[in-house]
Coordinates of C-alpha atoms and ligand atoms in Angstrom, one line a residue:
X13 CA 54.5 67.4 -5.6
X14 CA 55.9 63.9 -6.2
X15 CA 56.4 61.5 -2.9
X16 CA 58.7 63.7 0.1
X17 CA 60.2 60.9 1.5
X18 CA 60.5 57.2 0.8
X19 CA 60.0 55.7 4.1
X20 CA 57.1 58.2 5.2
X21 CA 55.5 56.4 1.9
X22 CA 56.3 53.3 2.8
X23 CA 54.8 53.5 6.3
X24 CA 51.8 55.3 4.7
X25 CA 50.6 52.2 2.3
X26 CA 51.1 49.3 5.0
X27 CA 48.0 47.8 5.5
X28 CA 46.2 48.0 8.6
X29 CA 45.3 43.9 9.1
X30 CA 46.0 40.7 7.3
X31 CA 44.0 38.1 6.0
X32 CA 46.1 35.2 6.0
X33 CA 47.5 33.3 9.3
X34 CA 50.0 31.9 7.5
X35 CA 52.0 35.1 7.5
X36 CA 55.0 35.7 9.9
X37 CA 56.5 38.2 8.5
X38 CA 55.0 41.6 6.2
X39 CA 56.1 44.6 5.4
X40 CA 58.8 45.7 7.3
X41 CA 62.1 43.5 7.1
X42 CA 64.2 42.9 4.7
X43 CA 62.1 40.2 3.4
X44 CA 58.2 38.8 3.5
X45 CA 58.1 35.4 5.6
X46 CA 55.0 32.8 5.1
X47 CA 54.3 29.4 6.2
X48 CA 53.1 27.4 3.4
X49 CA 49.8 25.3 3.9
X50 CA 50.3 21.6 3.7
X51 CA 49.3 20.0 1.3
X52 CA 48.9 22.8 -1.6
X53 CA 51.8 23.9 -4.2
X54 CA 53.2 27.4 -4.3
X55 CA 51.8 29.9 -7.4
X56 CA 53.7 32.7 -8.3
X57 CA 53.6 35.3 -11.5
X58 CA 54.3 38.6 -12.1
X59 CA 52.7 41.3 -14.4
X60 CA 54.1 44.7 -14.8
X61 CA 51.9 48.0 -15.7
X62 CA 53.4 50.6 -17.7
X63 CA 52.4 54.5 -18.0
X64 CA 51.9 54.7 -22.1
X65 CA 51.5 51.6 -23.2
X66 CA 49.3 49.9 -20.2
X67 CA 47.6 53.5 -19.4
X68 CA 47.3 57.0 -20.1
X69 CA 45.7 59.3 -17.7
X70 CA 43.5 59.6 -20.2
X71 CA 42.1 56.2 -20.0
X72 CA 42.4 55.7 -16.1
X73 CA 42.1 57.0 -13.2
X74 CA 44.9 56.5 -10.7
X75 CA 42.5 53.9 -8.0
X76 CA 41.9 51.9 -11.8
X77 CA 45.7 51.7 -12.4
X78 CA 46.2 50.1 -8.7
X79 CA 43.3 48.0 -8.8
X80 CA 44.2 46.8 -12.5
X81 CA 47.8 45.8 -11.6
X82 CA 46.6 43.9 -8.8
X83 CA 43.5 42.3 -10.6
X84 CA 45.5 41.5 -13.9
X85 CA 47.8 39.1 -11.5
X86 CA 45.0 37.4 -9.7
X87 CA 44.0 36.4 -12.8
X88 CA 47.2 34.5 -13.7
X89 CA 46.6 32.5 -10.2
X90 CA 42.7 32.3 -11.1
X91 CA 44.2 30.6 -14.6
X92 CA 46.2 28.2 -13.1
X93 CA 43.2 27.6 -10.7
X94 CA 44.4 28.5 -7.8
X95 CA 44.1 30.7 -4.6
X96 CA 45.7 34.3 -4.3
X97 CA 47.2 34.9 -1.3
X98 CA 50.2 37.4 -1.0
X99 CA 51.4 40.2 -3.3
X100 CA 54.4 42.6 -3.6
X101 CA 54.1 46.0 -5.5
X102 CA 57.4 47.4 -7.3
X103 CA 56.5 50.8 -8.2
X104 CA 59.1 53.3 -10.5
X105 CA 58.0 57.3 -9.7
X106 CA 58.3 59.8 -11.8
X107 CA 58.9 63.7 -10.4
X108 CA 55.5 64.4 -11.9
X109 CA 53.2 62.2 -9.9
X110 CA 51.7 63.6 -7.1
X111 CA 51.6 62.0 -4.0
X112 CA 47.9 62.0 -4.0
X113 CA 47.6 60.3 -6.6
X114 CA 50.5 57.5 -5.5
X115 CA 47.9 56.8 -2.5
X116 CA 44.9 56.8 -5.0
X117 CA 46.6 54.0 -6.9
X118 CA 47.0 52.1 -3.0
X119 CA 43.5 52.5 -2.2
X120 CA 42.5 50.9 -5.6
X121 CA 45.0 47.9 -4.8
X122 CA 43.7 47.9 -1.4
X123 CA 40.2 47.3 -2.7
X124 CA 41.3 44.9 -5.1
X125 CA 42.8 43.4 -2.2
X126 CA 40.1 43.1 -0.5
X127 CA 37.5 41.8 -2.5
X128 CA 40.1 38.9 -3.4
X129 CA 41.6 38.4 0.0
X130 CA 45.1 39.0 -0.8
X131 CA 47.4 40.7 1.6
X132 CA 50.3 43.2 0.6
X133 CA 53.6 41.8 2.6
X134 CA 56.1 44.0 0.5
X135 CA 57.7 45.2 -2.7
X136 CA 60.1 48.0 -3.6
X137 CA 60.0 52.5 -3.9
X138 CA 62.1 54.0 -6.5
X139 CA 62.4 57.1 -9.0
X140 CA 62.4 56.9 -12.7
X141 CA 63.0 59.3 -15.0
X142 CA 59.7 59.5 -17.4
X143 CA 57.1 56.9 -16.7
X144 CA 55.4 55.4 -13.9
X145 CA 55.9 51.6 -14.0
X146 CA 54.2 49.2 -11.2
X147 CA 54.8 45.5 -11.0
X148 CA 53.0 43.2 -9.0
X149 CA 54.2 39.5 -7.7
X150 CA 51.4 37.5 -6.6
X151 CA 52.3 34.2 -4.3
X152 CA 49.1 31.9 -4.4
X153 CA 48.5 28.1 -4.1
X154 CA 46.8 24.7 -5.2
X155 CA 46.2 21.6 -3.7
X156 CA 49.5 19.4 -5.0
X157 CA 49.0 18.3 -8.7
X158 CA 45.8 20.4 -9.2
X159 CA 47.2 23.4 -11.3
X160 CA 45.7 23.6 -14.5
X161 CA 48.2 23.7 -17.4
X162 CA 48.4 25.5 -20.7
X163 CA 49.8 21.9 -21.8
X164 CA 46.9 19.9 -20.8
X165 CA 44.3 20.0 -24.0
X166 CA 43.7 16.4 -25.6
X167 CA 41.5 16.1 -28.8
X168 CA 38.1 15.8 -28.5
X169 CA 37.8 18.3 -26.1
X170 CA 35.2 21.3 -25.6
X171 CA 37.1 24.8 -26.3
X172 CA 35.2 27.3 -23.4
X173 CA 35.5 30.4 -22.2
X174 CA 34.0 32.5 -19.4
X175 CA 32.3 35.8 -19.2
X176 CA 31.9 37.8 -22.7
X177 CA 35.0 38.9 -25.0
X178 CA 36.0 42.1 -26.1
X179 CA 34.6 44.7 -24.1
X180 CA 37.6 45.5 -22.5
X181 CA 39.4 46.5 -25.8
X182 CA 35.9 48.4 -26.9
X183 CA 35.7 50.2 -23.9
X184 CA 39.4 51.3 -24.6
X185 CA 38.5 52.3 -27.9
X186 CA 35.5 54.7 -26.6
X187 CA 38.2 56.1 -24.2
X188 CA 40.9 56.9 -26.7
X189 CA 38.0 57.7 -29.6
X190 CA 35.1 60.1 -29.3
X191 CA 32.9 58.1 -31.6
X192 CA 29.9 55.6 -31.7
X193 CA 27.2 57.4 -29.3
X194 CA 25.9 54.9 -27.2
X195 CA 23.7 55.2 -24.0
X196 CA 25.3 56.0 -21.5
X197 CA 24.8 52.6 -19.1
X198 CA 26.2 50.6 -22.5
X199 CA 29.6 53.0 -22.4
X200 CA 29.8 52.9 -18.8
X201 CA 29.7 49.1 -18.5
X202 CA 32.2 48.8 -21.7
X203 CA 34.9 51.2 -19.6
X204 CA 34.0 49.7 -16.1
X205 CA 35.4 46.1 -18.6
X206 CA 38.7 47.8 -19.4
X207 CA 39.3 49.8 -15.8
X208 CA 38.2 46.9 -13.6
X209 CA 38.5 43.6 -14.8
X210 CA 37.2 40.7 -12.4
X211 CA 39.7 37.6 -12.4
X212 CA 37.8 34.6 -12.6
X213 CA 39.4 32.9 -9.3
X214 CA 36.2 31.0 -8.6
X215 CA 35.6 29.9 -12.0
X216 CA 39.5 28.9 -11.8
X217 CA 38.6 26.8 -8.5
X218 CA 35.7 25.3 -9.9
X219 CA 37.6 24.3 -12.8
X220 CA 40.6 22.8 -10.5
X221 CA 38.1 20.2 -9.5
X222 CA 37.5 18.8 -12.5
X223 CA 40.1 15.6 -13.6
X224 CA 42.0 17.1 -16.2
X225 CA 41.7 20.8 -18.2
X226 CA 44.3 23.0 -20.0
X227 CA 43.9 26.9 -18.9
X228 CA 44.9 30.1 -19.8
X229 CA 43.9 33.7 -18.7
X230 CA 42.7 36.0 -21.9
X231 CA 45.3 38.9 -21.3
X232 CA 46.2 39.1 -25.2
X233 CA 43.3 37.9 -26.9
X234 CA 41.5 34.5 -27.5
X235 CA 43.8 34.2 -30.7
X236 CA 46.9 34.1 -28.7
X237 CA 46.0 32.4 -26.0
X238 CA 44.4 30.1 -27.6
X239 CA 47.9 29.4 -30.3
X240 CA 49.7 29.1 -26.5
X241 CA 47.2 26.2 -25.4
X242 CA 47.7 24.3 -29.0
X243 CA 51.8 24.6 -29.1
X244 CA 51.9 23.3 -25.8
X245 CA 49.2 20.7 -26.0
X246 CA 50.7 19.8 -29.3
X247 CA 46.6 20.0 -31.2
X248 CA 44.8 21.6 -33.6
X249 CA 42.2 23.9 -32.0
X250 CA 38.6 25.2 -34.0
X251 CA 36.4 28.2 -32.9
X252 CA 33.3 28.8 -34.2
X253 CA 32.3 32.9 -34.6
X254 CA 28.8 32.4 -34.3
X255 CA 29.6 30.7 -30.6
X256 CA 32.0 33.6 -29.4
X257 CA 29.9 35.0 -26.2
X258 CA 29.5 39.2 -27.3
X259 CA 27.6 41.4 -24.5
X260 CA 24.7 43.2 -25.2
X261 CA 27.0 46.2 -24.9
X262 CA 29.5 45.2 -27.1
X263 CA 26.2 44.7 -30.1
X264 CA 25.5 48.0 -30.3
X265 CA 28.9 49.0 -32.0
X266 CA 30.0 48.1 -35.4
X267 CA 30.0 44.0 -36.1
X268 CA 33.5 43.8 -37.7
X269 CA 34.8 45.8 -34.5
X270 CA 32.9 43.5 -32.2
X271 CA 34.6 40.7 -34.0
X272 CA 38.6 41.8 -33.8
X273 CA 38.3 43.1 -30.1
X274 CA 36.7 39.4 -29.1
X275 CA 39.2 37.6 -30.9
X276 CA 42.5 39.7 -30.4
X277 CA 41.7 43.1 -28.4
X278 CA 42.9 41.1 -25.1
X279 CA 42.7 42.4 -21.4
X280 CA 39.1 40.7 -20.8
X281 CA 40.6 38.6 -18.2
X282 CA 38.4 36.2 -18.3
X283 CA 39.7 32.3 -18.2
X284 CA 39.7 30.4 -22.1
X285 CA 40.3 26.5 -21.5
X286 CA 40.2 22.6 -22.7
X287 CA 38.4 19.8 -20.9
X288 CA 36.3 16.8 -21.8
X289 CA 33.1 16.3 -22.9
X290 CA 31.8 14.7 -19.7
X291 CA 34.0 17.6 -17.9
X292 CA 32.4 20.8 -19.2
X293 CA 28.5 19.5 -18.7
X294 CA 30.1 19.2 -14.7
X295 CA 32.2 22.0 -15.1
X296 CA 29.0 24.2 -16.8
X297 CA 26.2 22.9 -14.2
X298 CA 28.6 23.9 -10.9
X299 CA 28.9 27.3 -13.0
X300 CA 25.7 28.2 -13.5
X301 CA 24.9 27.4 -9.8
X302 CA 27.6 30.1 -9.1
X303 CA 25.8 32.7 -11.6
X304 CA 29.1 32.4 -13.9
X305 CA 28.6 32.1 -17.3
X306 CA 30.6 29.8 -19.4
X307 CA 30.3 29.2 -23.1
X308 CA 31.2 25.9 -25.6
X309 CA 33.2 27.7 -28.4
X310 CA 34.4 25.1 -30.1
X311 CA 37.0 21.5 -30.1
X312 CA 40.2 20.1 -29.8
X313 CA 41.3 18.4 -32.9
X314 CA 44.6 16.0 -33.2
X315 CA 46.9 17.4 -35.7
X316 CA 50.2 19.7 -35.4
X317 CA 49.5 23.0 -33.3
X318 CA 47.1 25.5 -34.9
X319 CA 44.1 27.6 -34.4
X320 CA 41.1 28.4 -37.1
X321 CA 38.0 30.0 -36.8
X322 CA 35.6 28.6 -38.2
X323 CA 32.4 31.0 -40.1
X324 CA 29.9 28.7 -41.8
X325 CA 32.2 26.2 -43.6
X326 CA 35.1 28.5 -43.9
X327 CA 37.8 27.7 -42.0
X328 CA 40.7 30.9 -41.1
X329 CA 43.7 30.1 -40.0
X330 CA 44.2 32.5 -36.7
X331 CA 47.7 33.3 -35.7
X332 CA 49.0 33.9 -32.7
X333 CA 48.6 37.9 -33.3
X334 CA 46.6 39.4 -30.1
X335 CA 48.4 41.9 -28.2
X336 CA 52.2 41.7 -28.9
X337 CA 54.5 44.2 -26.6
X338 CA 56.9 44.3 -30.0
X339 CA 54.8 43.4 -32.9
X340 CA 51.7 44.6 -34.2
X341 CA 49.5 42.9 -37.1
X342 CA 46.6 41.3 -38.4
X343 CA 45.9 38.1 -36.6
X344 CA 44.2 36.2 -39.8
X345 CA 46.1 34.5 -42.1
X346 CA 44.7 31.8 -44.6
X347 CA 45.1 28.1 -44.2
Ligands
ATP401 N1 61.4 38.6 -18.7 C1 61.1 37.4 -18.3 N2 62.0 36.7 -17.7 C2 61.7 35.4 -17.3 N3 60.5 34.8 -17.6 C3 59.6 35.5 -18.2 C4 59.8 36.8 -18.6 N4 58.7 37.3 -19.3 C5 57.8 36.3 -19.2 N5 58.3 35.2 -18.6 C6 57.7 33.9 -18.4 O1 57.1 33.5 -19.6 C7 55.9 32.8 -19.4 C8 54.7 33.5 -20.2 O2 54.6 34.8 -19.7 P1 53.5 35.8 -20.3 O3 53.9 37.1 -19.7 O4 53.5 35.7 -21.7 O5 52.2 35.2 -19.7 P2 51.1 36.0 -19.0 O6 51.6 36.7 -17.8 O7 50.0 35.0 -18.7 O8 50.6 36.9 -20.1 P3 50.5 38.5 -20.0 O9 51.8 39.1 -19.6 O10 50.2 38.9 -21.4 O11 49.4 38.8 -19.0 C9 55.6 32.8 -17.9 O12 56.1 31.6 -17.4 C10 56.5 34.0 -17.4 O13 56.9 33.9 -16.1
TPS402 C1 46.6 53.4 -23.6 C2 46.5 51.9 -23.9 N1 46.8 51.5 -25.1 C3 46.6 50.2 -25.4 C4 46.2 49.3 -24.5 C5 46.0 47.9 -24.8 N2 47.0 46.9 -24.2 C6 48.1 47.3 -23.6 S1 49.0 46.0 -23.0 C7 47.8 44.9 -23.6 C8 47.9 43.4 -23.4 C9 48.0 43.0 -22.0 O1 49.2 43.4 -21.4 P1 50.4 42.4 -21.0 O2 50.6 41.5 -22.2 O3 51.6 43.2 -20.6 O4 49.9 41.6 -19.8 C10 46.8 45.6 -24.2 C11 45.6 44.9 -24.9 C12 45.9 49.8 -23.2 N3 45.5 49.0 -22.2 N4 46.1 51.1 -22.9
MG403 MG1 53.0 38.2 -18.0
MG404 MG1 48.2 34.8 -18.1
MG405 MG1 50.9 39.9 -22.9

């Protein structure tokens, strides 16, 4: 049986402490109250989930769908290299869900919430007809004029990225497809990818503190984030395949797969940038010390906005086709 009564819920999810001082008023009023920090600029994005398109039960379990929504938002504030602070949850309940599994997907924002230090301070309960749809609005900061911006990329810089690409959308693919045996640790670890992504806030921080890089988080794919960073920086931007960092896990499955989920499967939610030469040897040492990995994968070129990937000495145009709510394709196109 679906949620009995919309306050009882309400009162039911409140959390039981907060981390931040800052916060005068949670949930409870008619709206959220927080003193800003001096000194640091207000972050705020919003990402919605969606029952069907988003998730199926098939592919997660309610505590992933919670901890996703929450996660998939910290990464926007990691991207713009900042610090998550406070988040609301819309959620749109369908008859069919049971209330069990309404708190399931609490407890798996909850833990998201802890592990990031983020506190809940409000949001919004109502039915819907068919689906379950959950929004979160994440409120972080920056110290003033230290956001990194999709706009910022200048030729000669070092393309990077963080973590390894694609598993997310392989381990999506081994959910929806009973194919490819692989061990059992390899499929665990591709699934645990697309269930419970990590937002990369303290590779975000890290790279905050450098003088000047552009930023995005890989939500759609490297191809389209990557297209965003060029229009807005106004440059021509070159990948290299044979740079592109693939797990172990990943290598076991077919290399053509292995190639179109790290370059437009999307949801890896790691951070894809821009930043100087000088920059990325700082920016890669102050990694490493943190046990993050971060990968050259290829330049910043002058010339009107564009992406290629480069294989040997051919050159491919890559469009801006990842993940598209309204338009599905192939992402290569020739130059
Ligand atoms: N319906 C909307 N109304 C107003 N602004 C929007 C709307 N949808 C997106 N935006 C804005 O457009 C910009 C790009 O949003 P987009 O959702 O593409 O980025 P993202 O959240 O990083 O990516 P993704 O949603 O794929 O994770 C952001 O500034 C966002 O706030
Ligand atoms: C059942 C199921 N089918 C397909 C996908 C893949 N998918 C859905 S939205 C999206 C882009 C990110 O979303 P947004 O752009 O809204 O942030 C991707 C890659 C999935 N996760 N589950
Ligand atoms: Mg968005
Ligand atoms: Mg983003
Ligand atoms: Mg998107």
């Amino acid at each position: 049986m679906s949620i009995q009564d919309e306050f009882e819920f309400i009162r039911s999810i409140r959390p039981a402490h907060y981390f931040h001082e800052g916060l005068v008023v949670g949930i409870g009023d008619d709206a959220a109250v927080y003193t800003p920090n001096k000194g640091f600029q207000q972050i705020v994005c919003t990402d919605t989930m969606v029952e069907g398109v988003h998730f199926l039960r098939k592919t997660m379990e309610p505590f992933d769908i919670g901890f996703k929504c929450l996660a998939v938002n910290i990464s926007d504030i990691a991207a713009m290299g900042g610090i998550p602070k406070y988040f609301l949850v819309s959620i749109a309940i369908p008859s069919r869900w049971h209330e069990k599994d309404l708190q399931s997907i609490y407890k798996g924002m909850a833990d998201a919430a802890e592990k990031y230090k983020v506190d809940l301070i409000g949001g919004d309960t109502v039915s819907i007809a068919d689906h379950l749809v959950i929004t979160v609005t994440l409120i972080g900061e920056v110290e003033r004029g230290k956001a990194q911006l999709r706009s910022s990329a200048r030729p000669g810089d070092v393309v990077f990225v963080t973590g390894t690409l694609g598993d997310s959308a392989a381990g999506l693919h081994l959910l929806l497809n009973d194919e490819f045996n692989l061990p059992e640790d390899d499929y665990q670890y591709l699934v645990s990818r697309h269930r419970r992504p990590k937002p990369q806030v303290k590779a975000g921080r890290i790279i905050s503190e450098v003088d000047r890089a552009s930023l995005n988080d890989i939500s759609d794919g490297i191809a389209s984030e990557l297209n965003e960073i060029a229009d807005m920086s106004n440059v021509q931007i070159v990948v290299h395949k044979d740079l592109l960092p693939l797990s172990d896990s990943i290598q076991l499955l077919p290399l053509e797969k292995q190639f179109e989920w790290a370059i437009t499967g999307g949801e890896d939610f790691e951070l894809v940038g821009t930043t100087s030469k000088h920059s990325f040897e700082v920016l890669k040492k102050k990694c490493e010390q943190e046990g993050i990995r971060i990968t050259k994968i290829g330049e910043v070129f002058e010339g009107s906005p564009s992406v290629y990937l480069q294989e040997k000495n051919i050159r491919k145009r890559l469009l801006s086709k990842g993940y598209n709510h309204f338009k599905k394709g192939d992402s290569f196109g020739s130059i």
